[in-house]
Coordinates of C-alpha atoms and ligand atoms in Angstrom, one line a residue:
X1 CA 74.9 -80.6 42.5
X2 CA 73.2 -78.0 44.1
X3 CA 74.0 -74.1 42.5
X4 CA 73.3 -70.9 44.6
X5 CA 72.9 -68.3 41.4
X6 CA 73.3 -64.7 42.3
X7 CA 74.9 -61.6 40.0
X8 CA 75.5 -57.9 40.6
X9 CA 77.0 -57.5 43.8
X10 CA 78.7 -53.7 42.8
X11 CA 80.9 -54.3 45.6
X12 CA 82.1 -50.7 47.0
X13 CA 79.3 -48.7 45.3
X14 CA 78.1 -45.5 46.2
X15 CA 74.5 -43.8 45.7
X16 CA 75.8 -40.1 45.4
X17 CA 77.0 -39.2 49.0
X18 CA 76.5 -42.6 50.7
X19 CA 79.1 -45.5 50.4
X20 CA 76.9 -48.6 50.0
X21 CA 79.8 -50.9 51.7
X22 CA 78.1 -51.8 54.7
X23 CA 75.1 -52.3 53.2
X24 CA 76.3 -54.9 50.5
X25 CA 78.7 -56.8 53.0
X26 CA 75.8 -57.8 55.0
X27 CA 73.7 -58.9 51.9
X28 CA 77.2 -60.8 50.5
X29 CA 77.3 -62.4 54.6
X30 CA 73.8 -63.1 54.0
X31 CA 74.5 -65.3 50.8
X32 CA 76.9 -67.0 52.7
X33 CA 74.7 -68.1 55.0
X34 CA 72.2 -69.3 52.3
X35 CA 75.0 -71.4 50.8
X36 CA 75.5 -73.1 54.4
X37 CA 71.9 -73.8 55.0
X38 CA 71.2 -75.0 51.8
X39 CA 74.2 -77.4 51.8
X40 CA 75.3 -75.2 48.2
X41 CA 77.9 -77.0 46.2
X42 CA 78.7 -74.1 43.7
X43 CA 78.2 -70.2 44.2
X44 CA 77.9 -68.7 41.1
X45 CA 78.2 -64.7 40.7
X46 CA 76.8 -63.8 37.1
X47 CA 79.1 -61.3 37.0
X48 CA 79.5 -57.1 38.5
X49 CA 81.3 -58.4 41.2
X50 CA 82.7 -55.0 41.8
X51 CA 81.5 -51.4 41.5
X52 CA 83.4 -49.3 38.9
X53 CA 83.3 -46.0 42.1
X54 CA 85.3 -48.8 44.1
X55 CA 89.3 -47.8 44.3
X56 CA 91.7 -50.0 44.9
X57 CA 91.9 -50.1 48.7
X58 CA 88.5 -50.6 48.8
X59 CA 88.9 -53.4 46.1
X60 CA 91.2 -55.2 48.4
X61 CA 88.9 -54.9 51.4
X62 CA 86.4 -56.6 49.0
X63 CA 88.8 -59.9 48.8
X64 CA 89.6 -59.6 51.7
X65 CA 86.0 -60.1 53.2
X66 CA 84.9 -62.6 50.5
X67 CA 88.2 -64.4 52.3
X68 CA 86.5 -64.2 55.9
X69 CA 82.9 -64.4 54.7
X70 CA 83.5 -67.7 52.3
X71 CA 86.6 -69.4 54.4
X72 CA 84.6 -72.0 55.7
X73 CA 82.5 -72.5 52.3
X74 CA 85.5 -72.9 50.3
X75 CA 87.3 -75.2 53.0
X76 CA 84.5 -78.1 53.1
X77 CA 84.5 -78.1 48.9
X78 CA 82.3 -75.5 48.0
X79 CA 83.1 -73.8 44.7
X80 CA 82.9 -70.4 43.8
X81 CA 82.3 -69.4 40.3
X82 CA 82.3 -65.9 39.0
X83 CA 82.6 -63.9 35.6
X84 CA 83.5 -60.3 35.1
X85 CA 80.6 -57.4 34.2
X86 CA 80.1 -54.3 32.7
X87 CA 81.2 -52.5 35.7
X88 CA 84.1 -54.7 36.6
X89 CA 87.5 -52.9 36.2
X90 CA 88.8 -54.9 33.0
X91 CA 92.6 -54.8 34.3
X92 CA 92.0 -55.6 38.1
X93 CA 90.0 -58.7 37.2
X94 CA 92.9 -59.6 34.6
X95 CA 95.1 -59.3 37.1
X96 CA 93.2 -61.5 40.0
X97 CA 93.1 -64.0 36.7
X98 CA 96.3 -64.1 36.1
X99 CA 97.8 -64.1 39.2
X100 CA 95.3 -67.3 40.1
X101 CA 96.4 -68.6 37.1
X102 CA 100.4 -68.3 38.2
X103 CA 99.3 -70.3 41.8
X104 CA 97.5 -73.2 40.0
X105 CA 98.8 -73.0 35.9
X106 CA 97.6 -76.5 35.1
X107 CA 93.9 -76.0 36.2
X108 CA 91.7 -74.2 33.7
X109 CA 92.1 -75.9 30.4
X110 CA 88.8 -75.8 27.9
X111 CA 86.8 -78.5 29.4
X112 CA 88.9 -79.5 31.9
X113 CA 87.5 -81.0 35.1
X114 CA 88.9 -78.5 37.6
X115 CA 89.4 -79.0 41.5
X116 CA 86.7 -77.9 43.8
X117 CA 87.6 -75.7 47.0
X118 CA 88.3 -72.2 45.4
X119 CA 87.6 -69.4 43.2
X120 CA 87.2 -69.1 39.6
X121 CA 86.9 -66.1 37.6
X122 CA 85.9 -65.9 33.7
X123 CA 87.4 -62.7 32.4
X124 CA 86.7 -64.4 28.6
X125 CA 84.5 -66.7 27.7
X126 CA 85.3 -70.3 29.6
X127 CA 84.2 -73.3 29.4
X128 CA 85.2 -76.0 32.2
X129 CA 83.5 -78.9 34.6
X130 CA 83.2 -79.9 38.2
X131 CA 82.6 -83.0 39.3
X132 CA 79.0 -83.4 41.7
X133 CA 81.0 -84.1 45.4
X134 CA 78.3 -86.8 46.0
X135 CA 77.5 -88.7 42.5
X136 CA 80.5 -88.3 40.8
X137 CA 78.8 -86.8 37.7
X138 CA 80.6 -84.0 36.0
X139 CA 78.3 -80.9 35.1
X140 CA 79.5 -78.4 32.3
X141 CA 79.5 -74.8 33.3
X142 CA 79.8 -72.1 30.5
X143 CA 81.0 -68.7 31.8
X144 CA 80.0 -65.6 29.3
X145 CA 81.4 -62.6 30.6
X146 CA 79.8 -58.9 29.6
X147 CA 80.8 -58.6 25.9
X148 CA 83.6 -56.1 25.6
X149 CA 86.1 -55.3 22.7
X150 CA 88.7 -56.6 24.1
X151 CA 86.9 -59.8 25.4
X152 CA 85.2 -60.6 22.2
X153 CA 86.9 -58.7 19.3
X154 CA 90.0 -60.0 17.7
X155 CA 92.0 -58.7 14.4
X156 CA 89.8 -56.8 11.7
X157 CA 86.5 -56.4 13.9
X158 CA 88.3 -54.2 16.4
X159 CA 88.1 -51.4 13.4
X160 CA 84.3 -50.7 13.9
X161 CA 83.6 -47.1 12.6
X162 CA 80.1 -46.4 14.9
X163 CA 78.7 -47.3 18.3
X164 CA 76.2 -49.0 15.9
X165 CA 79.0 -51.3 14.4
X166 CA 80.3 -52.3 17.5
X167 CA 77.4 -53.4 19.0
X168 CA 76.3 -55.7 15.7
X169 CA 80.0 -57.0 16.1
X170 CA 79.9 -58.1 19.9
X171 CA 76.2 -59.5 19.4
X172 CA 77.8 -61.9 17.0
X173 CA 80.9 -62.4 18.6
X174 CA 79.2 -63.5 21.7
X175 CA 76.7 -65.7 20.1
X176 CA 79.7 -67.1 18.0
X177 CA 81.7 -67.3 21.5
X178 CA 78.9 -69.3 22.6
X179 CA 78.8 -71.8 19.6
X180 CA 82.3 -72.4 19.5
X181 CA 82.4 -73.7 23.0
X182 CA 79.5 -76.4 22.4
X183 CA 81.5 -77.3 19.6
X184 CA 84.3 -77.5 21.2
X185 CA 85.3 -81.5 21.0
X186 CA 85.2 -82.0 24.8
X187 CA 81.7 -80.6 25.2
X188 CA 79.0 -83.4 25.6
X189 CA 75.4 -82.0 23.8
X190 CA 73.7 -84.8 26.3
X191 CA 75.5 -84.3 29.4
X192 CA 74.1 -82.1 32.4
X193 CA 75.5 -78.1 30.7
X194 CA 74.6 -74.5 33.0
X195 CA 75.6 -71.3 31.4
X196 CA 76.2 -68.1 33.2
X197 CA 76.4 -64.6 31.4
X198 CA 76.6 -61.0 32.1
X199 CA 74.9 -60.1 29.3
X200 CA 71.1 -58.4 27.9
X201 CA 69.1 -61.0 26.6
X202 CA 66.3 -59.9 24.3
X203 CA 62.9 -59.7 25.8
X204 CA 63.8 -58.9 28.9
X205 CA 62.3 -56.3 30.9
X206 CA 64.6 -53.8 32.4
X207 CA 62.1 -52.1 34.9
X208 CA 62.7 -48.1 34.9
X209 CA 66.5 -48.0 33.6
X210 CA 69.4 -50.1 33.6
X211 CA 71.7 -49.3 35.7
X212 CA 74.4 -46.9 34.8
X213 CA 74.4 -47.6 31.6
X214 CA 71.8 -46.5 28.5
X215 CA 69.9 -48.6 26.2
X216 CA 72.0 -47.6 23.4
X217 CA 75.6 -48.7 24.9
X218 CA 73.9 -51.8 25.6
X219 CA 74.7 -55.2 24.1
X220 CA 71.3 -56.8 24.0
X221 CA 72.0 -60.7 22.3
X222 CA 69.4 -63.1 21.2
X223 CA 68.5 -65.8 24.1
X224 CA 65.5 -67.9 22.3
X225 CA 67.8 -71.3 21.4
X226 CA 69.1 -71.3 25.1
X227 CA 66.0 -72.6 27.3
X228 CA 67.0 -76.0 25.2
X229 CA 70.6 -75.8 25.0
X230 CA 71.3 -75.6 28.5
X231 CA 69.9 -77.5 31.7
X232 CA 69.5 -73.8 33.8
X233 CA 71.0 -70.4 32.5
X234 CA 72.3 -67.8 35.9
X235 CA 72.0 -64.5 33.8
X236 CA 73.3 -61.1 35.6
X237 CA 73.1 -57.5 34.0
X238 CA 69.9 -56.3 34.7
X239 CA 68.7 -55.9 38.3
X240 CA 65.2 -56.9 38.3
X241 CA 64.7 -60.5 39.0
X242 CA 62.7 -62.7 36.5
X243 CA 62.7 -65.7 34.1
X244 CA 63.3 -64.8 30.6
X245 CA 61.1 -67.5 28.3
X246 CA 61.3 -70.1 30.7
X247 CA 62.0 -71.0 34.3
X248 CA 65.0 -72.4 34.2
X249 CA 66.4 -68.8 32.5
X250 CA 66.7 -66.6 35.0
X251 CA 68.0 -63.2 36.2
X252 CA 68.6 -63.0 39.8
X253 CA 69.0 -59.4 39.9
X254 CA 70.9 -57.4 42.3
X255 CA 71.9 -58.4 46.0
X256 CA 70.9 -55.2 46.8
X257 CA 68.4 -52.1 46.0
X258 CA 71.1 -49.9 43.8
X259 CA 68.8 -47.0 42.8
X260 CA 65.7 -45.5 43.0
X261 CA 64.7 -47.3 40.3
X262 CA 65.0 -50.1 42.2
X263 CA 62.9 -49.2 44.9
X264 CA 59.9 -52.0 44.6
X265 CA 62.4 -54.9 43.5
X266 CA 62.2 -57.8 46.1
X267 CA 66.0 -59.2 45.9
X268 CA 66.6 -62.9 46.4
X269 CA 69.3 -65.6 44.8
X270 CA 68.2 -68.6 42.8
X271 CA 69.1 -72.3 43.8
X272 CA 68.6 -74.8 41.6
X273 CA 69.8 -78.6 41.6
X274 CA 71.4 -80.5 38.8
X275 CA 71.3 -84.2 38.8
X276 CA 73.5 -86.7 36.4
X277 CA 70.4 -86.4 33.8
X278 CA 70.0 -82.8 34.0
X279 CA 67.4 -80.1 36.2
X280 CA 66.1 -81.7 39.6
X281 CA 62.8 -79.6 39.8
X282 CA 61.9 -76.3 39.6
X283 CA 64.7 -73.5 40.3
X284 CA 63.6 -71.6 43.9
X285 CA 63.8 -68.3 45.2
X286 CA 65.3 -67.3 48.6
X287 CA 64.3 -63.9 49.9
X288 CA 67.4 -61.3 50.4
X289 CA 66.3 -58.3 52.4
X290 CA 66.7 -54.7 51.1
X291 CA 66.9 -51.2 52.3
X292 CA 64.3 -48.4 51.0
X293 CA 65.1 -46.5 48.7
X294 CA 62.8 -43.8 48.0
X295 CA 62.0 -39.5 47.3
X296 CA 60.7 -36.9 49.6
X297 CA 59.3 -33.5 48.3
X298 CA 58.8 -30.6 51.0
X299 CA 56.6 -28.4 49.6
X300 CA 55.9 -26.7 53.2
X301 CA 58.9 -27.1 55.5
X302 CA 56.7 -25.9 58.1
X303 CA 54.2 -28.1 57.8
X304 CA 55.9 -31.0 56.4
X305 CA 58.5 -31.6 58.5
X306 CA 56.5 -32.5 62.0
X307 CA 54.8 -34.5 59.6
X308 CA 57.6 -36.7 58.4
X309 CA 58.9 -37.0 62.0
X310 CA 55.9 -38.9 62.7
X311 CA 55.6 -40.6 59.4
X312 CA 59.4 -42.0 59.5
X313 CA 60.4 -42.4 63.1
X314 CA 62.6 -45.0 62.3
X315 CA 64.4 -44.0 58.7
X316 CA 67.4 -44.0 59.9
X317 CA 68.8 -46.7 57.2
X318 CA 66.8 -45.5 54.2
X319 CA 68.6 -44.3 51.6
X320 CA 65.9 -40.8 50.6
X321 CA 66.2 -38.4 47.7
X322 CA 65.1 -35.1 49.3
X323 CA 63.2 -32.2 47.4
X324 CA 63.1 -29.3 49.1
X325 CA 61.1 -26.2 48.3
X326 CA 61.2 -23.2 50.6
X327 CA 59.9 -19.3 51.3
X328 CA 62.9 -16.8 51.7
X329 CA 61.8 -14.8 54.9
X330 CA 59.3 -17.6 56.6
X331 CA 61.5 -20.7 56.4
X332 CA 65.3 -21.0 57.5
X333 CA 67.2 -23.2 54.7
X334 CA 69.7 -24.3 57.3
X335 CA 67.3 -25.4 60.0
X336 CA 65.2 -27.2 57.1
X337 CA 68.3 -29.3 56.4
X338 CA 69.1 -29.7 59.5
X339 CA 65.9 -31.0 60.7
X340 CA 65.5 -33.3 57.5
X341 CA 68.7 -34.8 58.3
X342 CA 67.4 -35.8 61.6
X343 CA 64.8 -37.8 60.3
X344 CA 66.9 -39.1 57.0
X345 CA 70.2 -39.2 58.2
X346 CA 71.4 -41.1 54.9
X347 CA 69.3 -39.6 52.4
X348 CA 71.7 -39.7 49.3
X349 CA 71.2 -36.9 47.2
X350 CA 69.3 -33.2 48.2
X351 CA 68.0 -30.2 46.0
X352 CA 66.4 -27.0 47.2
X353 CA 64.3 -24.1 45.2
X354 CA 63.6 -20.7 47.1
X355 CA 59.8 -20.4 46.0
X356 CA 60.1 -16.5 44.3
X357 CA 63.0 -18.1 42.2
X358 CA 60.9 -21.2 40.4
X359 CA 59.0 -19.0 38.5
X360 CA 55.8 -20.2 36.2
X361 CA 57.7 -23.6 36.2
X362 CA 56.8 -24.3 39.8
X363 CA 55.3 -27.7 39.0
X364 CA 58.3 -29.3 37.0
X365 CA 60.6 -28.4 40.0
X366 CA 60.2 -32.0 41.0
X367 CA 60.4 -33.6 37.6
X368 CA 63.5 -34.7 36.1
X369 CA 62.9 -33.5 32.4
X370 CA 64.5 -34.5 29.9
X371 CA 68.4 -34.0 29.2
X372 CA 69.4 -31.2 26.8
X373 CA 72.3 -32.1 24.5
X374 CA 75.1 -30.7 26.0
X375 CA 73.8 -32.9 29.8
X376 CA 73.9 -36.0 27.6
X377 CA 76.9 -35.5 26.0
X378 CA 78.7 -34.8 29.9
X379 CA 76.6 -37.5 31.5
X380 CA 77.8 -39.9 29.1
X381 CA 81.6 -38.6 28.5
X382 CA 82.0 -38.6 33.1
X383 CA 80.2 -42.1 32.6
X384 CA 82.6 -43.4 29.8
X385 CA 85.6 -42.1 31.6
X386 CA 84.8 -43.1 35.7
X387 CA 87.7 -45.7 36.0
X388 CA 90.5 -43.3 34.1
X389 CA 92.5 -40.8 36.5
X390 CA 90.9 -37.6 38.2
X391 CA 93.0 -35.3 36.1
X392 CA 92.5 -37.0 32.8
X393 CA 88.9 -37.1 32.9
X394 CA 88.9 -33.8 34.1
X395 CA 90.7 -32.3 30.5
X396 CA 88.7 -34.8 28.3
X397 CA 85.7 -32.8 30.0
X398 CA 86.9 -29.8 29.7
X399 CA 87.3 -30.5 26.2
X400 CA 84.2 -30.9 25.5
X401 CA 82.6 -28.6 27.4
X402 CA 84.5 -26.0 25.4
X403 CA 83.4 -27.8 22.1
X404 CA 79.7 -27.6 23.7
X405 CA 80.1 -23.5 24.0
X406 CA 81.7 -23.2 20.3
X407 CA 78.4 -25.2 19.0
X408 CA 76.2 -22.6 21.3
Ligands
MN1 MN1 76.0 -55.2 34.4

């Protein structure tokens, strides 16, 4: 059975002003294509299918294209498994779940041998088989989705008291999750088992930040018992590719470069073939192609800006964080921006500084600082709140900023 592993596809995302649509379709088309070349029996997503900015047209245009892009995949057999993510709208995917779940209600069972030629989606922890199209084997695929409250908690443990409490809770809940499903009586210990999870394994490294989300929300769970437990592990969550301990554990990281902190990341998906007695070989890497992502500082617009014409003649796709210093009286702010969006037509995000108003702090114009309190608390609260309605988070905000002033 061959598997094509790949994870975080943030369908729909943005990078502040630039929808990253386009860019994802044609990396999603391009995983398509691997799974036809490769002869793939199973496509499986690790999870942030979709991007929490994505609204629910854009949603539908999502399905829609997976419909188009994995018609023909789906139609000769091929399988497509998938588990929700940190950034996957909790309701949305219950609903897709549920509504599956009306057009087929006898597929899906714990263990169950389920029919190839479709989509799954794990929106709680799930434990099910497919049979290999050519041997007739059945492998066992565990699906872990990101550990939530509402995924993971039941009863008494839903009354945590601290973000410290939680977390404790839905480390053991998910390693308990885990358990109970390889002791469930229809799991076989010897037979061929893969387990994919949107989750932080510990040990793992993150590169610069994780993406939208700090190290503190996290829900980093302990991964050292899996290497034996399981014949290859499809982890998604954190962007950078790597194994984790051994080379059958794997991230594949993103589809796509999603920040600037993922500017030197070479993307790729993972296939990897399971036989009747477990691993065939070594898991390989197939190469997905990404667009640059990268900053620019002007210093001299003058200067600088004949100089980036001939530097980046052909940036028209990067995606460029622009820094922009200028002199009141020698340079024209409008033509500067003007000019610089000749040359970076999609640059992302833009600041400027007139050089008499930085002051003795000229040198940390460019650096980003650390955040004051009141930064971290709005950061985190417009973070928390992105999928709730526009006037909603709006008064939670102003809220806060009020409680921010009172404190000042
Ligand atoms: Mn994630």
């Amino acid at each position: 059975m061959k598997i094509l592993h790949t994870a975080d596809w943030h369908l729909g995302d943005r990078l502040g002003r630039i929808d990253r649509t386009e860019d994802l379709r044609v990396a999603v088309e391009r995983v398509a294509s691997y799974c036809k070349q490769e002869a793939v029996d199973v496509l499986l997503v690790a999870g942030d299918l979709f991007s929490e900015l994505a609204r629910p047209d854009g949603l539908r245009d999502t399905i829609r294209h997976w419909q188009e892009v994995f018609r023909e995949f789906l139609e000769t057999g091929g399988t497509i498994l998938t588990l929700t993510g940190n950034h996957d709208n909790e309701s949305f995917c219950q609903t897709l779940v549920h509504a599956m779940t009306l057009a087929s209600p006898t597929v899906g069972k714990p263990g169950e041998t389920v029919p190839p030629g479709r989509l799954y989606l794990a929106a709680e922890p799930t434990f099910l088989r497919l049979e290999d199209r050519m041997g007739g084997f059945p492998v066992q695929f565990v699906l872990m989705p990101f550990p939530t409250p509402s995924r993971f908690l039941k009863g008494d443990s839903l009354k945590y008291g601290s973000p410290e409490e939680k977390n404790n809770l839905l480390v053991s809940a998910w390693a308990d999750a885990l358990r109970d499903i390889r002791a469930h009586p229809k799991y076989d210990l010897k037979a061929p088992a893969v387990l994919s999870a949107h989750v932080h394994i510990h040990g793992s490294t993150v590169g610069p930040s994780l993406f939208r989300i700090t190290t503190e929300e996290d829900v980093v769970v302990q991964g050292s018992e899996l290497p034996e437990q399981f014949d290859y592990v499809a982890l998604g969550h954190i962007h950078k590719p790597q194994w984790l301990g051994a080379t059958h554990v794997r991230y594949s990281g993103s589809i796509e470069r999603m920040d600037l902190g993922e500017q030197a990341d070479q993307k790729g998906v993972v296939i990897v073939e399971i036989g009747p007695d477990g691993r065939n070989g070594e898991p390989t890497v197939l190469p997905l192609p990404s667009t640059p992502i990268y900053e620019v500082v002007v210093l001299e617009p003058s200067e600088d800006i004949p100089r980036l014409k001939q530097e980046y003649p052909d940036a028209k796709d990067d995606l460029v964080n622009l820094h922009i210093r200028y002199t009141a009286g020698k340079d024209q702010l409008e033509e500067v921006l003007r000019e610089l969006d000749r040359i970076f037509p999609r640059w992302y995000a833009r600041d400027w500084k007139e050089t008499g108003a930085l002051g003795p702090t000229l040198a940390d114009a460019t650096a980003s600082g650390s955040k004051g309190f009141g930064e971290t608390v709005r950061d985190y609260l417009s973070q928390e709140l992105i999928q709730h309605d526009q006037t909603e988070r709006e008064s939670i905000l102003k809220i806060a900023d009020e409680l921010l002033k009172e404190m000042e």
